[in-house]
Amino acid sequence: MGKIIAESLLASILDQAVTRIAKKVASGKKLSDSEIMILILDQMNRRIEERFNAVDKRFDNLKAYVDSRFNELKDYVDVKFSSLKEYVGARLTEMSKRIDDLNKVLSARIEDLSKIIQALSIEVSSIKTDIIKILKEKT
């Protein structure tokens, strides 16, 4: 912060000195070596300031370019993500339907097999009873 104040103060002093020297030149007086150096310093200061402004402008342009490219990329990724989300959602819905259909088919098969097993169990029990009767009759 002190550096900014010193630069500001130095620029103000330089401007005042240049104004005083300009009045001296306007009145036709000869300039001293130190006054010429002050004018050269003022010119250098202005050129440096112009360069800094040009660099700042280039950085601002670069920042705007990077921001726009970033936003374009973000939009592209968002669109792709939404598309993939919809695709995966549709595939999951389709798989869920297929699983439900398979579950119904398997439940029906299990029910049929259960009935067959019950019928076989009754038949085996009947055969067992018949065998026991036959064995009792022989003894």
mmCIF file of N, CA and C in Angstrom:
data_model
loop_
_atom_site.group_PDB
_atom_site.id
_atom_site.type_symbol
_atom_site.label_atom_id
_atom_site.label_comp_id
_atom_site.label_asym_id
_atom_site.label_seq_id
_atom_site.Cartn_x
_atom_site.Cartn_y
_atom_site.Cartn_z
ATOM 1 N N MET A 1 0.829 -1.185 0.000
ATOM 2 C CA MET A 1 0.000 0.000 0.000
ATOM 3 C C MET A 1 0.876 1.251 0.000
ATOM 4 N N GLY A 2 1.997 1.213 0.742
ATOM 5 C CA GLY A 2 2.918 2.343 0.768
ATOM 6 C C GLY A 2 3.524 2.589 -0.595
ATOM 7 N N LYS A 3 3.732 1.490 -1.337
ATOM 8 C CA LYS A 3 4.307 1.597 -2.676
ATOM 9 C C LYS A 3 3.361 2.351 -3.606
ATOM 10 N N ILE A 4 2.067 2.066 -3.495
ATOM 11 C CA ILE A 4 1.072 2.745 -4.338
ATOM 12 C C ILE A 4 1.036 4.232 -4.016
ATOM 13 N N ILE A 5 1.095 4.561 -2.733
ATOM 14 C CA ILE A 5 1.073 5.974 -2.325
ATOM 15 C C ILE A 5 2.329 6.673 -2.838
ATOM 16 N N ALA A 6 3.501 6.019 -2.726
ATOM 17 C CA ALA A 6 4.756 6.619 -3.193
ATOM 18 C C ALA A 6 4.713 6.839 -4.702
ATOM 19 N N GLU A 7 4.210 5.861 -5.447
ATOM 20 C CA GLU A 7 4.106 6.014 -6.904
ATOM 21 C C GLU A 7 3.171 7.160 -7.254
ATOM 22 N N SER A 8 2.075 7.238 -6.555
ATOM 23 C CA SER A 8 1.094 8.292 -6.786
ATOM 24 C C SER A 8 1.697 9.664 -6.480
ATOM 25 N N LEU A 9 2.405 9.727 -5.369
ATOM 26 C CA LEU A 9 3.030 10.983 -4.965
ATOM 27 C C LEU A 9 4.113 11.376 -5.967
ATOM 28 N N LEU A 10 4.919 10.409 -6.396
ATOM 29 C CA LEU A 10 5.978 10.676 -7.366
ATOM 30 C C LEU A 10 5.396 11.152 -8.694
ATOM 31 N N ALA A 11 4.316 10.522 -9.143
ATOM 32 C CA ALA A 11 3.673 10.932 -10.395
ATOM 33 C C ALA A 11 3.141 12.354 -10.276
ATOM 34 N N SER A 12 2.580 12.681 -9.122
ATOM 35 C CA SER A 12 2.051 14.038 -8.907
ATOM 36 C C SER A 12 3.183 15.069 -8.931
ATOM 37 N N ILE A 13 4.283 14.736 -8.274
ATOM 38 C CA ILE A 13 5.433 15.657 -8.256
ATOM 39 C C ILE A 13 5.988 15.835 -9.666
ATOM 40 N N LEU A 14 6.091 14.731 -10.395
ATOM 41 C CA LEU A 14 6.599 14.785 -11.767
ATOM 42 C C LEU A 14 5.684 15.637 -12.650
ATOM 43 N N ASP A 15 4.375 15.488 -12.492
ATOM 44 C CA ASP A 15 3.426 16.296 -13.277
ATOM 45 C C ASP A 15 3.586 17.784 -12.973
ATOM 46 N N GLN A 16 3.743 18.110 -11.698
ATOM 47 C CA GLN A 16 3.922 19.521 -11.325
ATOM 48 C C GLN A 16 5.222 20.081 -11.910
ATOM 49 N N ALA A 17 6.285 19.271 -11.866
ATOM 50 C CA ALA A 17 7.571 19.727 -12.409
ATOM 51 C C ALA A 17 7.468 19.922 -13.918
ATOM 52 N N VAL A 18 6.788 19.006 -14.605
ATOM 53 C CA VAL A 18 6.627 19.121 -16.057
ATOM 54 C C VAL A 18 5.807 20.363 -16.387
ATOM 55 N N THR A 19 4.775 20.638 -15.619
ATOM 56 C CA THR A 19 3.956 21.840 -15.843
ATOM 57 C C THR A 19 4.813 23.101 -15.677
ATOM 58 N N ARG A 20 5.626 23.113 -14.632
ATOM 59 C CA ARG A 20 6.504 24.260 -14.396
ATOM 60 C C ARG A 20 7.507 24.417 -15.544
ATOM 61 N N ILE A 21 8.059 23.284 -16.022
ATOM 62 C CA ILE A 21 9.030 23.325 -17.129
ATOM 63 C C ILE A 21 8.341 23.770 -18.421
ATOM 64 N N ALA A 22 7.112 23.331 -18.640
ATOM 65 C CA ALA A 22 6.370 23.729 -19.847
ATOM 66 C C ALA A 22 6.143 25.238 -19.855
ATOM 67 N N LYS A 23 5.843 25.805 -18.680
ATOM 68 C CA LYS A 23 5.669 27.265 -18.600
ATOM 69 C C LYS A 23 6.983 27.976 -18.924
ATOM 70 N N LYS A 24 8.088 27.374 -18.454
ATOM 71 C CA LYS A 24 9.408 27.960 -18.714
ATOM 72 C C LYS A 24 9.720 27.923 -20.213
ATOM 73 N N VAL A 25 9.401 26.785 -20.870
ATOM 74 C CA VAL A 25 9.638 26.657 -22.312
ATOM 75 C C VAL A 25 8.747 27.643 -23.069
ATOM 76 N N ALA A 26 7.492 27.793 -22.616
ATOM 77 C CA ALA A 26 6.552 28.699 -23.279
ATOM 78 C C ALA A 26 7.035 30.147 -23.195
ATOM 79 N N SER A 27 7.715 30.463 -22.112
ATOM 80 C CA SER A 27 8.204 31.839 -21.991
ATOM 81 C C SER A 27 9.533 32.037 -22.724
ATOM 82 N N GLY A 28 10.093 30.942 -23.308
ATOM 83 C CA GLY A 28 11.296 31.049 -24.137
ATOM 84 C C GLY A 28 12.590 30.930 -23.366
ATOM 85 N N LYS A 29 12.545 30.496 -22.130
ATOM 86 C CA LYS A 29 13.766 30.355 -21.333
ATOM 87 C C LYS A 29 14.469 29.045 -21.667
ATOM 88 N N LYS A 30 15.759 29.033 -21.398
ATOM 89 C CA LYS A 30 16.574 27.856 -21.654
ATOM 90 C C LYS A 30 16.398 26.875 -20.496
ATOM 91 N N LEU A 31 16.400 25.544 -20.852
ATOM 92 C CA LEU A 31 16.209 24.502 -19.832
ATOM 93 C C LEU A 31 17.553 24.008 -19.315
ATOM 94 N N SER A 32 17.559 23.688 -18.033
ATOM 95 C CA SER A 32 18.769 23.104 -17.439
ATOM 96 C C SER A 32 18.797 21.603 -17.732
ATOM 97 N N ASP A 33 19.959 20.998 -17.456
ATOM 98 C CA ASP A 33 20.088 19.548 -17.674
ATOM 99 C C ASP A 33 19.097 18.770 -16.808
ATOM 100 N N SER A 34 18.923 19.187 -15.586
ATOM 101 C CA SER A 34 17.989 18.472 -14.688
ATOM 102 C C SER A 34 16.551 18.608 -15.188
ATOM 103 N N GLU A 35 16.205 19.747 -15.751
ATOM 104 C CA GLU A 35 14.849 19.918 -16.295
ATOM 105 C C GLU A 35 14.646 19.038 -17.526
ATOM 106 N N ILE A 36 15.686 18.934 -18.348
ATOM 107 C CA ILE A 36 15.601 18.036 -19.510
ATOM 108 C C ILE A 36 15.433 16.596 -19.029
ATOM 109 N N MET A 37 16.171 16.218 -17.973
ATOM 110 C CA MET A 37 16.048 14.861 -17.417
ATOM 111 C C MET A 37 14.631 14.621 -16.880
ATOM 112 N N ILE A 38 14.051 15.648 -16.268
ATOM 113 C CA ILE A 38 12.676 15.517 -15.762
ATOM 114 C C ILE A 38 11.716 15.285 -16.918
ATOM 115 N N LEU A 39 11.908 16.017 -18.032
ATOM 116 C CA LEU A 39 11.055 15.807 -19.210
ATOM 117 C C LEU A 39 11.232 14.391 -19.769
ATOM 118 N N ILE A 40 12.488 13.919 -19.798
ATOM 119 C CA ILE A 40 12.745 12.546 -20.273
ATOM 120 C C ILE A 40 12.078 11.538 -19.338
ATOM 121 N N LEU A 41 12.203 11.771 -18.032
ATOM 122 C CA LEU A 41 11.547 10.880 -17.056
ATOM 123 C C LEU A 41 10.034 10.876 -17.247
ATOM 124 N N ASP A 42 9.481 12.056 -17.527
ATOM 125 C CA ASP A 42 8.033 12.132 -17.754
ATOM 126 C C ASP A 42 7.638 11.318 -18.983
ATOM 127 N N GLN A 43 8.428 11.450 -20.056
ATOM 128 C CA GLN A 43 8.138 10.678 -21.269
ATOM 129 C C GLN A 43 8.256 9.179 -21.002
ATOM 130 N N MET A 44 9.297 8.793 -20.270
ATOM 131 C CA MET A 44 9.469 7.374 -19.937
ATOM 132 C C MET A 44 8.307 6.879 -19.072
ATOM 133 N N ASN A 45 7.903 7.715 -18.133
ATOM 134 C CA ASN A 45 6.783 7.343 -17.258
ATOM 135 C C ASN A 45 5.510 7.147 -18.074
ATOM 136 N N ARG A 46 5.267 8.044 -19.024
ATOM 137 C CA ARG A 46 4.074 7.920 -19.873
ATOM 138 C C ARG A 46 4.135 6.650 -20.728
ATOM 139 N N ARG A 47 5.320 6.374 -21.297
ATOM 140 C CA ARG A 47 5.460 5.159 -22.119
ATOM 141 C C ARG A 47 5.251 3.901 -21.279
ATOM 142 N N ILE A 48 5.844 3.904 -20.100
ATOM 143 C CA ILE A 48 5.668 2.740 -19.212
ATOM 144 C C ILE A 48 4.198 2.576 -18.852
ATOM 145 N N GLU A 49 3.546 3.688 -18.558
ATOM 146 C CA GLU A 49 2.114 3.633 -18.220
ATOM 147 C C GLU A 49 1.297 3.099 -19.399
ATOM 148 N N GLU A 50 1.633 3.570 -20.614
ATOM 149 C CA GLU A 50 0.945 3.061 -21.809
ATOM 150 C C GLU A 50 1.172 1.562 -21.973
ATOM 151 N N ARG A 51 2.405 1.119 -21.727
ATOM 152 C CA ARG A 51 2.715 -0.320 -21.837
ATOM 153 C C ARG A 51 1.921 -1.123 -20.801
ATOM 154 N N PHE A 52 1.898 -0.608 -19.577
ATOM 155 C CA PHE A 52 1.121 -1.299 -18.540
ATOM 156 C C PHE A 52 -0.353 -1.371 -18.916
ATOM 157 N N ASN A 53 -0.860 -0.270 -19.450
ATOM 158 C CA ASN A 53 -2.264 -0.272 -19.877
ATOM 159 C C ASN A 53 -2.495 -1.273 -21.006
ATOM 160 N N ALA A 54 -1.531 -1.339 -21.951
ATOM 161 C CA ALA A 54 -1.657 -2.296 -23.055
ATOM 162 C C ALA A 54 -1.614 -3.730 -22.530
ATOM 163 N N VAL A 55 -0.698 -3.984 -21.590
ATOM 164 C CA VAL A 55 -0.605 -5.331 -21.002
ATOM 165 C C VAL A 55 -1.886 -5.655 -20.234
ATOM 166 N N ASP A 56 -2.382 -4.690 -19.468
ATOM 167 C CA ASP A 56 -3.641 -4.904 -18.738
ATOM 168 C C ASP A 56 -4.783 -5.216 -19.697
ATOM 169 N N LYS A 57 -4.821 -4.467 -20.811
ATOM 170 C CA LYS A 57 -5.876 -4.706 -21.797
ATOM 171 C C LYS A 57 -5.744 -6.104 -22.392
ATOM 172 N N ARG A 58 -4.505 -6.517 -22.682
ATOM 173 C CA ARG A 58 -4.297 -7.865 -23.233
ATOM 174 C C ARG A 58 -4.703 -8.929 -22.222
ATOM 175 N N PHE A 59 -4.376 -8.701 -20.948
ATOM 176 C CA PHE A 59 -4.797 -9.651 -19.917
ATOM 177 C C PHE A 59 -6.317 -9.700 -19.802
ATOM 178 N N ASP A 60 -6.948 -8.533 -19.882
ATOM 179 C CA ASP A 60 -8.417 -8.507 -19.835
ATOM 180 C C ASP A 60 -9.012 -9.252 -21.023
ATOM 181 N N ASN A 61 -8.442 -9.027 -22.215
ATOM 182 C CA ASN A 61 -8.914 -9.747 -23.407
ATOM 183 C C ASN A 61 -8.692 -11.247 -23.265
ATOM 184 N N LEU A 62 -7.518 -11.611 -22.750
ATOM 185 C CA LEU A 62 -7.217 -13.028 -22.546
ATOM 186 C C LEU A 62 -8.172 -13.641 -21.529
ATOM 187 N N LYS A 63 -8.448 -12.906 -20.467
ATOM 188 C CA LYS A 63 -9.381 -13.398 -19.449
ATOM 189 C C LYS A 63 -10.771 -13.588 -20.053
ATOM 190 N N ALA A 64 -11.199 -12.617 -20.850
ATOM 191 C CA ALA A 64 -12.512 -12.736 -21.497
ATOM 192 C C ALA A 64 -12.537 -13.943 -22.435
ATOM 193 N N TYR A 65 -11.449 -14.146 -23.176
ATOM 194 C CA TYR A 65 -11.369 -15.295 -24.088
ATOM 195 C C TYR A 65 -11.413 -16.609 -23.311
ATOM 196 N N VAL A 66 -10.615 -16.693 -22.258
ATOM 197 C CA VAL A 66 -10.591 -17.922 -21.447
ATOM 198 C C VAL A 66 -11.955 -18.153 -20.807
ATOM 199 N N ASP A 67 -12.569 -17.091 -20.293
ATOM 200 C CA ASP A 67 -13.901 -17.232 -19.691
ATOM 201 C C ASP A 67 -14.920 -17.720 -20.714
ATOM 202 N N SER A 68 -14.868 -17.166 -21.923
ATOM 203 C CA SER A 68 -15.836 -17.593 -22.945
ATOM 204 C C SER A 68 -15.588 -19.046 -23.346
ATOM 205 N N ARG A 69 -14.323 -19.433 -23.495
ATOM 206 C CA ARG A 69 -14.009 -20.829 -23.833
ATOM 207 C C ARG A 69 -14.436 -21.760 -22.699
ATOM 208 N N PHE A 70 -14.209 -21.324 -21.468
ATOM 209 C CA PHE A 70 -14.616 -22.131 -20.317
ATOM 210 C C PHE A 70 -16.128 -22.303 -20.300
ATOM 211 N N ASN A 71 -16.849 -21.214 -20.548
ATOM 212 C CA ASN A 71 -18.313 -21.297 -20.566
ATOM 213 C C ASN A 71 -18.804 -22.181 -21.703
ATOM 214 N N GLU A 72 -18.161 -22.077 -22.877
ATOM 215 C CA GLU A 72 -18.532 -22.956 -23.996
ATOM 216 C C GLU A 72 -18.297 -24.418 -23.625
ATOM 217 N N LEU A 73 -17.157 -24.685 -23.014
ATOM 218 C CA LEU A 73 -16.838 -26.054 -22.602
ATOM 219 C C LEU A 73 -17.816 -26.538 -21.540
ATOM 220 N N LYS A 74 -18.148 -25.662 -20.615
ATOM 221 C CA LYS A 74 -19.106 -26.017 -19.561
ATOM 222 C C LYS A 74 -20.463 -26.342 -20.172
ATOM 223 N N ASP A 75 -20.898 -25.509 -21.107
ATOM 224 C CA ASP A 75 -22.179 -25.766 -21.777
ATOM 225 C C ASP A 75 -22.140 -27.091 -22.529
ATOM 226 N N TYR A 76 -21.034 -27.357 -23.221
ATOM 227 C CA TYR A 76 -20.881 -28.616 -23.963
ATOM 228 C C TYR A 76 -20.947 -29.812 -23.008
ATOM 229 N N VAL A 77 -20.230 -29.713 -21.896
ATOM 230 C CA VAL A 77 -20.231 -30.806 -20.914
ATOM 231 C C VAL A 77 -21.620 -30.971 -20.309
ATOM 232 N N ASP A 78 -22.297 -29.865 -20.019
ATOM 233 C CA ASP A 78 -23.656 -29.952 -19.466
ATOM 234 C C ASP A 78 -24.602 -30.653 -20.437
ATOM 235 N N VAL A 79 -24.498 -30.314 -21.718
ATOM 236 C CA VAL A 79 -25.356 -30.951 -22.730
ATOM 237 C C VAL A 79 -25.046 -32.439 -22.814
ATOM 238 N N LYS A 80 -23.758 -32.778 -22.860
ATOM 239 C CA LYS A 80 -23.369 -34.193 -22.931
ATOM 240 C C LYS A 80 -23.825 -34.938 -21.681
ATOM 241 N N PHE A 81 -23.667 -34.310 -20.523
ATOM 242 C CA PHE A 81 -24.075 -34.950 -19.271
ATOM 243 C C PHE A 81 -25.583 -35.187 -19.265
ATOM 244 N N SER A 82 -26.345 -34.199 -19.696
ATOM 245 C CA SER A 82 -27.803 -34.363 -19.756
ATOM 246 C C SER A 82 -28.180 -35.473 -20.720
ATOM 247 N N SER A 83 -27.517 -35.509 -21.865
ATOM 248 C CA SER A 83 -27.786 -36.546 -22.853
ATOM 249 C C SER A 83 -27.478 -37.928 -22.280
ATOM 250 N N LEU A 84 -26.330 -38.053 -21.635
ATOM 251 C CA LEU A 84 -25.965 -39.336 -21.032
ATOM 252 C C LEU A 84 -26.914 -39.708 -19.897
ATOM 253 N N LYS A 85 -27.328 -38.710 -19.142
ATOM 254 C CA LYS A 85 -28.260 -38.959 -18.040
ATOM 255 C C LYS A 85 -29.582 -39.495 -18.589
ATOM 256 N N GLU A 86 -30.071 -38.882 -19.659
ATOM 257 C CA GLU A 86 -31.311 -39.358 -20.282
ATOM 258 C C GLU A 86 -31.129 -40.767 -20.837
ATOM 259 N N TYR A 87 -29.999 -41.015 -21.492
ATOM 260 C CA TYR A 87 -29.730 -42.333 -22.073
ATOM 261 C C TYR A 87 -29.670 -43.396 -20.973
ATOM 262 N N VAL A 88 -28.927 -43.114 -19.918
ATOM 263 C CA VAL A 88 -28.804 -44.076 -18.817
ATOM 264 C C VAL A 88 -30.152 -44.269 -18.138
ATOM 265 N N GLY A 89 -30.905 -43.189 -17.965
ATOM 266 C CA GLY A 89 -32.240 -43.305 -17.370
ATOM 267 C C GLY A 89 -33.150 -44.192 -18.204
ATOM 268 N N ALA A 90 -33.115 -44.013 -19.518
ATOM 269 C CA ALA A 90 -33.942 -44.836 -20.407
ATOM 270 C C ALA A 90 -33.504 -46.295 -20.343
ATOM 271 N N ARG A 91 -32.186 -46.518 -20.330
ATOM 272 C CA ARG A 91 -31.676 -47.894 -20.247
ATOM 273 C C ARG A 91 -32.064 -48.537 -18.918
ATOM 274 N N LEU A 92 -32.000 -47.782 -17.837
ATOM 275 C CA LEU A 92 -32.386 -48.328 -16.530
ATOM 276 C C LEU A 92 -33.874 -48.658 -16.493
ATOM 277 N N THR A 93 -34.683 -47.800 -17.080
ATOM 278 C CA THR A 93 -36.122 -48.061 -17.140
ATOM 279 C C THR A 93 -36.389 -49.320 -17.951
ATOM 280 N N GLU A 94 -35.694 -49.446 -19.080
ATOM 281 C CA GLU A 94 -35.853 -50.629 -19.929
ATOM 282 C C GLU A 94 -35.413 -51.891 -19.179
ATOM 283 N N MET A 95 -34.284 -51.814 -18.490
ATOM 284 C CA MET A 95 -33.795 -52.974 -17.728
ATOM 285 C C MET A 95 -34.753 -53.323 -16.600
ATOM 286 N N SER A 96 -35.284 -52.322 -15.953
ATOM 287 C CA SER A 96 -36.244 -52.557 -14.873
ATOM 288 C C SER A 96 -37.479 -53.269 -15.403
ATOM 289 N N LYS A 97 -37.956 -52.849 -16.575
ATOM 290 C CA LYS A 97 -39.123 -53.494 -17.191
ATOM 291 C C LYS A 97 -38.798 -54.939 -17.541
ATOM 292 N N ARG A 98 -37.609 -55.154 -18.105
ATOM 293 C CA ARG A 98 -37.215 -56.523 -18.461
ATOM 294 C C ARG A 98 -37.106 -57.399 -17.216
ATOM 295 N N ILE A 99 -36.556 -56.851 -16.150
ATOM 296 C CA ILE A 99 -36.447 -57.613 -14.898
ATOM 297 C C ILE A 99 -37.830 -57.933 -14.353
ATOM 298 N N ASP A 100 -38.732 -56.948 -14.395
ATOM 299 C CA ASP A 100 -40.107 -57.194 -13.926
ATOM 300 C C ASP A 100 -40.778 -58.281 -14.765
ATOM 301 N N ASP A 101 -40.603 -58.219 -16.090
ATOM 302 C CA ASP A 101 -41.183 -59.245 -16.966
ATOM 303 C C ASP A 101 -40.594 -60.617 -16.658
ATOM 304 N N LEU A 102 -39.288 -60.669 -16.481
ATOM 305 C CA LEU A 102 -38.622 -61.930 -16.148
ATOM 306 C C LEU A 102 -39.096 -62.446 -14.795
ATOM 307 N N ASN A 103 -39.288 -61.541 -13.864
ATOM 308 C CA ASN A 103 -39.785 -61.914 -12.538
ATOM 309 C C ASN A 103 -41.173 -62.541 -12.646
ATOM 310 N N LYS A 104 -42.030 -61.973 -13.483
ATOM 311 C CA LYS A 104 -43.376 -62.534 -13.666
ATOM 312 C C LYS A 104 -43.294 -63.933 -14.269
ATOM 313 N N VAL A 105 -42.442 -64.093 -15.291
ATOM 314 C CA VAL A 105 -42.292 -65.397 -15.944
ATOM 315 C C VAL A 105 -41.759 -66.425 -14.946
ATOM 316 N N LEU A 106 -40.734 -66.044 -14.203
ATOM 317 C CA LEU A 106 -40.152 -66.977 -13.231
ATOM 318 C C LEU A 106 -41.134 -67.306 -12.112
ATOM 319 N N SER A 107 -41.895 -66.320 -11.680
ATOM 320 C CA SER A 107 -42.906 -66.580 -10.640
ATOM 321 C C SER A 107 -43.937 -67.578 -11.144
ATOM 322 N N ALA A 108 -44.360 -67.428 -12.388
ATOM 323 C CA ALA A 108 -45.330 -68.367 -12.968
ATOM 324 C C ALA A 108 -44.719 -69.759 -13.063
ATOM 325 N N ARG A 109 -43.456 -69.848 -13.482
ATOM 326 C CA ARG A 109 -42.780 -71.156 -13.578
ATOM 327 C C ARG A 109 -42.643 -71.799 -12.206
ATOM 328 N N ILE A 110 -42.275 -71.001 -11.230
ATOM 329 C CA ILE A 110 -42.146 -71.526 -9.863
ATOM 330 C C ILE A 110 -43.488 -72.032 -9.371
ATOM 331 N N GLU A 111 -44.521 -71.277 -9.647
ATOM 332 C CA GLU A 111 -45.880 -71.692 -9.250
ATOM 333 C C GLU A 111 -46.243 -73.016 -9.921
ATOM 334 N N ASP A 112 -45.960 -73.134 -11.236
ATOM 335 C CA ASP A 112 -46.242 -74.384 -11.960
ATOM 336 C C ASP A 112 -45.446 -75.544 -11.376
ATOM 337 N N LEU A 113 -44.163 -75.320 -11.120
ATOM 338 C CA LEU A 113 -43.325 -76.377 -10.552
ATOM 339 C C LEU A 113 -43.785 -76.761 -9.151
ATOM 340 N N SER A 114 -44.225 -75.782 -8.397
ATOM 341 C CA SER A 114 -44.744 -76.061 -7.055
ATOM 342 C C SER A 114 -45.969 -76.954 -7.134
ATOM 343 N N LYS A 115 -46.856 -76.688 -8.089
ATOM 344 C CA LYS A 115 -48.049 -77.521 -8.265
ATOM 345 C C LYS A 115 -47.658 -78.936 -8.685
ATOM 346 N N ILE A 116 -46.659 -79.033 -9.591
ATOM 347 C CA ILE A 116 -46.199 -80.352 -10.039
ATOM 348 C C ILE A 116 -45.592 -81.118 -8.867
ATOM 349 N N ILE A 117 -44.798 -80.442 -8.048
ATOM 350 C CA ILE A 117 -44.187 -81.092 -6.883
ATOM 351 C C ILE A 117 -45.262 -81.556 -5.910
ATOM 352 N N GLN A 118 -46.281 -80.721 -5.693
ATOM 353 C CA GLN A 118 -47.378 -81.129 -4.803
ATOM 354 C C GLN A 118 -48.100 -82.353 -5.363
ATOM 355 N N ALA A 119 -48.333 -82.342 -6.679
ATOM 356 C CA ALA A 119 -49.005 -83.487 -7.300
ATOM 357 C C ALA A 119 -48.140 -84.736 -7.179
ATOM 358 N N LEU A 120 -46.839 -84.607 -7.409
ATOM 359 C CA LEU A 120 -45.930 -85.744 -7.274
ATOM 360 C C LEU A 120 -45.863 -86.221 -5.829
ATOM 361 N N SER A 121 -45.884 -85.284 -4.916
ATOM 362 C CA SER A 121 -45.855 -85.641 -3.498
ATOM 363 C C SER A 121 -47.096 -86.440 -3.128
ATOM 364 N N ILE A 122 -48.242 -85.999 -3.626
ATOM 365 C CA ILE A 122 -49.494 -86.731 -3.364
ATOM 366 C C ILE A 122 -49.421 -88.113 -3.998
ATOM 367 N N GLU A 123 -48.900 -88.196 -5.213
ATOM 368 C CA GLU A 123 -48.796 -89.479 -5.917
ATOM 369 C C GLU A 123 -47.833 -90.417 -5.194
ATOM 370 N N VAL A 124 -46.672 -89.867 -4.748
ATOM 371 C CA VAL A 124 -45.700 -90.679 -4.004
ATOM 372 C C VAL A 124 -46.321 -91.155 -2.700
ATOM 373 N N SER A 125 -47.040 -90.271 -2.052
ATOM 374 C CA SER A 125 -47.700 -90.652 -0.796
ATOM 375 C C SER A 125 -48.720 -91.758 -1.045
ATOM 376 N N SER A 126 -49.447 -91.655 -2.140
ATOM 377 C CA SER A 126 -50.438 -92.676 -2.491
ATOM 378 C C SER A 126 -49.753 -94.005 -2.784
ATOM 379 N N ILE A 127 -48.637 -93.949 -3.528
ATOM 380 C CA ILE A 127 -47.890 -95.173 -3.838
ATOM 381 C C ILE A 127 -47.342 -95.778 -2.552
ATOM 382 N N LYS A 128 -46.858 -94.931 -1.673
ATOM 383 C CA LYS A 128 -46.320 -95.388 -0.396
ATOM 384 C C LYS A 128 -47.405 -96.096 0.395
ATOM 385 N N THR A 129 -48.577 -95.488 0.431
ATOM 386 C CA THR A 129 -49.698 -96.092 1.150
ATOM 387 C C THR A 129 -50.049 -97.441 0.531
ATOM 388 N N ASP A 130 -50.064 -97.516 -0.798
ATOM 389 C CA ASP A 130 -50.376 -98.775 -1.480
ATOM 390 C C ASP A 130 -49.329 -99.840 -1.162
ATOM 391 N N ILE A 131 -48.064 -99.466 -1.134
ATOM 392 C CA ILE A 131 -46.997 -100.421 -0.831
ATOM 393 C C ILE A 131 -47.142 -100.929 0.600
ATOM 394 N N ILE A 132 -47.446 -100.022 1.507
ATOM 395 C CA ILE A 132 -47.623 -100.428 2.906
ATOM 396 C C ILE A 132 -48.785 -101.409 3.010
ATOM 397 N N LYS A 133 -49.872 -101.161 2.304
ATOM 398 C CA LYS A 133 -51.030 -102.069 2.330
ATOM 399 C C LYS A 133 -50.639 -103.433 1.771
ATOM 400 N N ILE A 134 -49.887 -103.420 0.673
ATOM 401 C CA ILE A 134 -49.482 -104.686 0.049
ATOM 402 C C ILE A 134 -48.578 -105.462 1.008
ATOM 403 N N LEU A 135 -47.670 -104.776 1.646
ATOM 404 C CA LEU A 135 -46.769 -105.438 2.583
ATOM 405 C C LEU A 135 -47.532 -105.976 3.790
ATOM 406 N N LYS A 136 -48.526 -105.278 4.258
ATOM 407 C CA LYS A 136 -49.330 -105.739 5.389
ATOM 408 C C LYS A 136 -50.144 -106.960 4.977
ATOM 409 N N GLU A 137 -50.615 -106.987 3.796
ATOM 410 C CA GLU A 137 -51.406 -108.119 3.316
ATOM 411 C C GLU A 137 -50.526 -109.358 3.189
ATOM 412 N N LYS A 138 -49.309 -109.235 2.815
ATOM 413 C CA LYS A 138 -48.398 -110.359 2.671
ATOM 414 C C LYS A 138 -47.954 -110.870 4.032
ATOM 415 N N THR A 139 -47.987 -110.152 4.986
ATOM 416 C CA THR A 139 -47.542 -110.617 6.287
ATOM 417 C C THR A 139 -48.627 -111.086 7.159
#
